[in-house]
PDB file of C-alpha atoms in Angstrom:
ATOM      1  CA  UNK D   4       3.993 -18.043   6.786  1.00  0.00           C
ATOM      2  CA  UNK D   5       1.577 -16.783   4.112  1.00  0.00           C
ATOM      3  CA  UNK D   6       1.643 -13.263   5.752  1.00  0.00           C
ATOM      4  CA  UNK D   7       5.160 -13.142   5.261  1.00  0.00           C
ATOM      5  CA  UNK D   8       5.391 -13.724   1.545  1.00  0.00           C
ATOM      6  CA  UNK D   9       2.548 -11.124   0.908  1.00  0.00           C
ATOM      7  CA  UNK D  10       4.335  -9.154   2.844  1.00  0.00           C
ATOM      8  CA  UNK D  11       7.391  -9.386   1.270  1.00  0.00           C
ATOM      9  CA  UNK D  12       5.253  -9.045  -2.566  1.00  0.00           C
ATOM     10  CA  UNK D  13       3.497  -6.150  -1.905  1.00  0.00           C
ATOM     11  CA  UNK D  14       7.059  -4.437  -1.045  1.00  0.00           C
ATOM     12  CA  UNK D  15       8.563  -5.624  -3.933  1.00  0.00           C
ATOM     13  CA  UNK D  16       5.434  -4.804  -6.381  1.00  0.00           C
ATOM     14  CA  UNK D  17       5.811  -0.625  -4.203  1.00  0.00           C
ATOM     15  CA  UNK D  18       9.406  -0.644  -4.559  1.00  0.00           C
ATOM     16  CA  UNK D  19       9.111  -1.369  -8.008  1.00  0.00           C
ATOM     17  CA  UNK D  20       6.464   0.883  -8.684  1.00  0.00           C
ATOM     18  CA  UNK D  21       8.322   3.903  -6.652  1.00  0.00           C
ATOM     19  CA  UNK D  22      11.516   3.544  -8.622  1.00  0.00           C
ATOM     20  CA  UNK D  23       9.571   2.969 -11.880  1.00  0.00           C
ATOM     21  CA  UNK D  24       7.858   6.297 -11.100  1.00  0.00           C
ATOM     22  CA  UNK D  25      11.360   8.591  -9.525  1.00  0.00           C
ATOM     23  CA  UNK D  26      13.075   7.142 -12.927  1.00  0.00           C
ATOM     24  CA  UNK D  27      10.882   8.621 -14.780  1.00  0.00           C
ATOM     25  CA  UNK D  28      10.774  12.027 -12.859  1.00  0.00           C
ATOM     26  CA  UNK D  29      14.074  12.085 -13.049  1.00  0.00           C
ATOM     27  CA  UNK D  30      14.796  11.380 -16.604  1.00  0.00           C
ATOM     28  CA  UNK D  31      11.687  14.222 -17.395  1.00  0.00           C
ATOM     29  CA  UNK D  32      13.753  16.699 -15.072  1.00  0.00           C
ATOM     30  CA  UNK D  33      17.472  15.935 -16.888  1.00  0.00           C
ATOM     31  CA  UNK D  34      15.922  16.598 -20.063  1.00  0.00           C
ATOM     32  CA  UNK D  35      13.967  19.922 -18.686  1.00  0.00           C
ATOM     33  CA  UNK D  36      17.551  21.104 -16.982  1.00  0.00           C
ATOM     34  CA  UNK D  37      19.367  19.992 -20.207  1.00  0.00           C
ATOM     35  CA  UNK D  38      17.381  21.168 -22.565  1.00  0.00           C
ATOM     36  CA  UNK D  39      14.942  23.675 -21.089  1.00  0.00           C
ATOM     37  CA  UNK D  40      11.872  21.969 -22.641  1.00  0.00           C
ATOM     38  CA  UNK D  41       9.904  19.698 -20.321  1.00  0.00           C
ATOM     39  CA  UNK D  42       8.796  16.653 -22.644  1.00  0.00           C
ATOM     40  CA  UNK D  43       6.932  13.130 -21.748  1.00  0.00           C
ATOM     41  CA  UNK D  44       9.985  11.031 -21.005  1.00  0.00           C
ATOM     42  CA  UNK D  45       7.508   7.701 -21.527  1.00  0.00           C
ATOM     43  CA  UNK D  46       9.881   4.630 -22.316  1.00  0.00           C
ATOM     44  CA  UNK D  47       9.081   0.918 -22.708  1.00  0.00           C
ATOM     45  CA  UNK D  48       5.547   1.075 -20.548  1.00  0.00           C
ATOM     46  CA  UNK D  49       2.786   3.909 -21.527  1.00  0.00           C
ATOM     47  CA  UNK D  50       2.381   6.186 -18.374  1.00  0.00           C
ATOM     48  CA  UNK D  51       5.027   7.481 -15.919  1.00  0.00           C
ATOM     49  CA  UNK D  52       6.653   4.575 -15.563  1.00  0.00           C
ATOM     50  CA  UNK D  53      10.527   3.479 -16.235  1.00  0.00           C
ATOM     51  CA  UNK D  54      10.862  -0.153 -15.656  1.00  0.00           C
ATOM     52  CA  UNK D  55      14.801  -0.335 -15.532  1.00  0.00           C
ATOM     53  CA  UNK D  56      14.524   2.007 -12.195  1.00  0.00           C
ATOM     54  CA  UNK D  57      11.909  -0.309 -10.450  1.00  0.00           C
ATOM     55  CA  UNK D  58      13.741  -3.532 -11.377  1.00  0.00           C
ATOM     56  CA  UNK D  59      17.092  -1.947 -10.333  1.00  0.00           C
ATOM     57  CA  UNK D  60      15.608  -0.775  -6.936  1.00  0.00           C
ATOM     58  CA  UNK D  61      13.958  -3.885  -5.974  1.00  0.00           C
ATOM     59  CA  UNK D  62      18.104  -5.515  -7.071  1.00  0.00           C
ATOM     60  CA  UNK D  63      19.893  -2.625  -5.093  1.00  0.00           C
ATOM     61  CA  UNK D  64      17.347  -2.887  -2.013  1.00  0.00           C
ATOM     62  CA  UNK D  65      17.705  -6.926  -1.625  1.00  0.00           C
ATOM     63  CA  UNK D  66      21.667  -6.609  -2.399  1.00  0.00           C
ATOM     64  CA  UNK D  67      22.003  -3.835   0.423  1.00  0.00           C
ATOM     65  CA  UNK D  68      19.442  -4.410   3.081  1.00  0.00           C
ATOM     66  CA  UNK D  69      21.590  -6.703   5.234  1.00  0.00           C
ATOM     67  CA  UNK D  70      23.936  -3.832   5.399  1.00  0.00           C
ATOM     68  CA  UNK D  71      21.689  -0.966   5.603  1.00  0.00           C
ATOM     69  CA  UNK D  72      23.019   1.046   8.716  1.00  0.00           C
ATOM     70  CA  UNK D  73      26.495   0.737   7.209  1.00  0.00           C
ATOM     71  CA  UNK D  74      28.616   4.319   6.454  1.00  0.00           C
ATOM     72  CA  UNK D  75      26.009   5.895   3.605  1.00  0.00           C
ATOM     73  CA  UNK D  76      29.324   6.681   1.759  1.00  0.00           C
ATOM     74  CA  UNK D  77      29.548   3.197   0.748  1.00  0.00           C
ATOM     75  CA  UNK D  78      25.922   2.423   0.480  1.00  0.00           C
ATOM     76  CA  UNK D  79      26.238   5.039  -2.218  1.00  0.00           C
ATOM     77  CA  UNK D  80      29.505   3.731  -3.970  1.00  0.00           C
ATOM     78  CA  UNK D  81      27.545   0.596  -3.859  1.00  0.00           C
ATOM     79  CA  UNK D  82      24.587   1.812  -5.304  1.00  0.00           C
ATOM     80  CA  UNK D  83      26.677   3.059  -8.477  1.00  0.00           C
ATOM     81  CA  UNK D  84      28.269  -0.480  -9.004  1.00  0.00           C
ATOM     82  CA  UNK D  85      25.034  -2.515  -8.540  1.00  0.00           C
ATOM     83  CA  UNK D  86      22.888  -0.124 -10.572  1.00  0.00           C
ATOM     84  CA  UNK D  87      24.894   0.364 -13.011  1.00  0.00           C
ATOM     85  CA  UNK D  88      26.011  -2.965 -13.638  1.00  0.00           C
ATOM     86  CA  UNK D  89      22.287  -3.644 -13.638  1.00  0.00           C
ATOM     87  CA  UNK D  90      21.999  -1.320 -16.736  1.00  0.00           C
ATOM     88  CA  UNK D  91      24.602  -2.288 -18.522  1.00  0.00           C
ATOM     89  CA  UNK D  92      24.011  -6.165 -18.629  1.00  0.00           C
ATOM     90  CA  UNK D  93      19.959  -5.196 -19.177  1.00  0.00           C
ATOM     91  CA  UNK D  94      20.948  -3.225 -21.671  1.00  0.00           C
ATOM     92  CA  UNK D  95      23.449  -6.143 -23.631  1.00  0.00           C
ATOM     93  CA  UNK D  96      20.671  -8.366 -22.511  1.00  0.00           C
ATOM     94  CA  UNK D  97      17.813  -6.420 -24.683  1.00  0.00           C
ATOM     95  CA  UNK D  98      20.109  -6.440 -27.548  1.00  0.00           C
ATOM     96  CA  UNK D  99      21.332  -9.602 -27.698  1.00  0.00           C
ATOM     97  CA  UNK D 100      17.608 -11.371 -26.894  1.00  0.00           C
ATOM     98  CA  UNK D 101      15.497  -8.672 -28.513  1.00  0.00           C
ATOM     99  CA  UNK D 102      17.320  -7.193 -31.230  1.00  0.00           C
ATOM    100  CA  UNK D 103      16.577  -3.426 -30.257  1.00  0.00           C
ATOM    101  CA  UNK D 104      17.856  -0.681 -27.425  1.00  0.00           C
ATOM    102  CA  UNK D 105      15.611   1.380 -25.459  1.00  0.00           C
ATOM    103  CA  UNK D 106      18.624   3.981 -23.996  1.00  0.00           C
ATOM    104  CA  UNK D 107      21.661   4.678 -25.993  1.00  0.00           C
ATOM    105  CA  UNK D 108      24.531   7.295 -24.260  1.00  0.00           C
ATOM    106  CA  UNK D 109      26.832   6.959 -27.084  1.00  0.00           C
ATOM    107  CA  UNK D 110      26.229  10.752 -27.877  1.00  0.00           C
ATOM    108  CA  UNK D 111      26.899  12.062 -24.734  1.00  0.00           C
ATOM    109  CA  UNK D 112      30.684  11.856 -22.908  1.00  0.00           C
ATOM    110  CA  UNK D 113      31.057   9.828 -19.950  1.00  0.00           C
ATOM    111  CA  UNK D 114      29.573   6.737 -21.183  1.00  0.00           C
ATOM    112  CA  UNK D 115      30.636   3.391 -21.205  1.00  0.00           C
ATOM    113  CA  UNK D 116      29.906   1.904 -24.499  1.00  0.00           C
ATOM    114  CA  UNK D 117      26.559   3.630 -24.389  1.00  0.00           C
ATOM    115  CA  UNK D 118      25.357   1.364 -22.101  1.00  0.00           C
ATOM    116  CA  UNK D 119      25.715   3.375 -18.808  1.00  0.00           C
ATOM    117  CA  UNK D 120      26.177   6.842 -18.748  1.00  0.00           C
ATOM    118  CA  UNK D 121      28.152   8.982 -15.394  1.00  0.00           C
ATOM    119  CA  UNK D 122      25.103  11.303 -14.398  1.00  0.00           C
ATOM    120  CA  UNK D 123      22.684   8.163 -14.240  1.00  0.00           C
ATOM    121  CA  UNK D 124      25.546   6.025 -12.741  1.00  0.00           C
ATOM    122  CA  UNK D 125      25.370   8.825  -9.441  1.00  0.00           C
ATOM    123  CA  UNK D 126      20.923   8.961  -9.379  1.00  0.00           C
ATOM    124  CA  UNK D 127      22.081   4.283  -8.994  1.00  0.00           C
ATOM    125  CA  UNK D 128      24.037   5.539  -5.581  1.00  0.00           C
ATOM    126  CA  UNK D 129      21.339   8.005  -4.467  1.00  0.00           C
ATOM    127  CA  UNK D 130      18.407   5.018  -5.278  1.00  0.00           C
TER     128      UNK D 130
END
């Protein structure tokens, strides 16, 4: 039994870890694409870490693994809905406990409230 829940840690802690790392590879890339200037895209942790991607791959990975060999068309339409409902209630969360924001969209079209933004919405459904 005690094999199992190691197990089952040292998935979540590489899960985490992976999506904390591809977040932040992908938010460096957007910004190099976007902007044409390749810039340290370092958020809440020091390193190349973004903590909202871990956390909402660990969320989208325990919601979906039951259905895992389902259509990927819908795997990735649910991706979008858990992610980014995962961003936008951490992100009311932060504010509402903490007083600050780490992300803001509002200058940027297809957002929702600033909270969630289309672009990021889609890299939720490919996670």
């Amino acid at each position: 039994m005690k094999n199992k829940w190691q197990k089952l840690f040292y998935h979540i802690i590489w899960l985490f870890l992976l999506g904390a790392f591809a977040g932040f590879i992908f938010e460096s890339l957007w910004h190099l694409i976007k902007n044409g200037v390749l810039i340290n895209k370092q958020g809440l942790w020091y390193g190349p870490f973004k903590p909202i991607y871990g956390t909402g791959l660990i969320i989208i990975t325990a919601l979906l693994y039951r259905i895992k060999d389902k259509n990927p068309i819908w795997l990735f339409i649910a991706g979008i809905i858990i992610g980014s409902a995962f961003e936008f209630i951490a992100s009311i969360f932060q504010e509402k406990v903490f007083s600050t924001y780490t992300w803001s969209y509002k200058s940027f079209n297809y957002n929702l409230d600033g909270r969630i933004y289309l672009p990021y919405c889609i890299v939720w459904g490919a996670i």
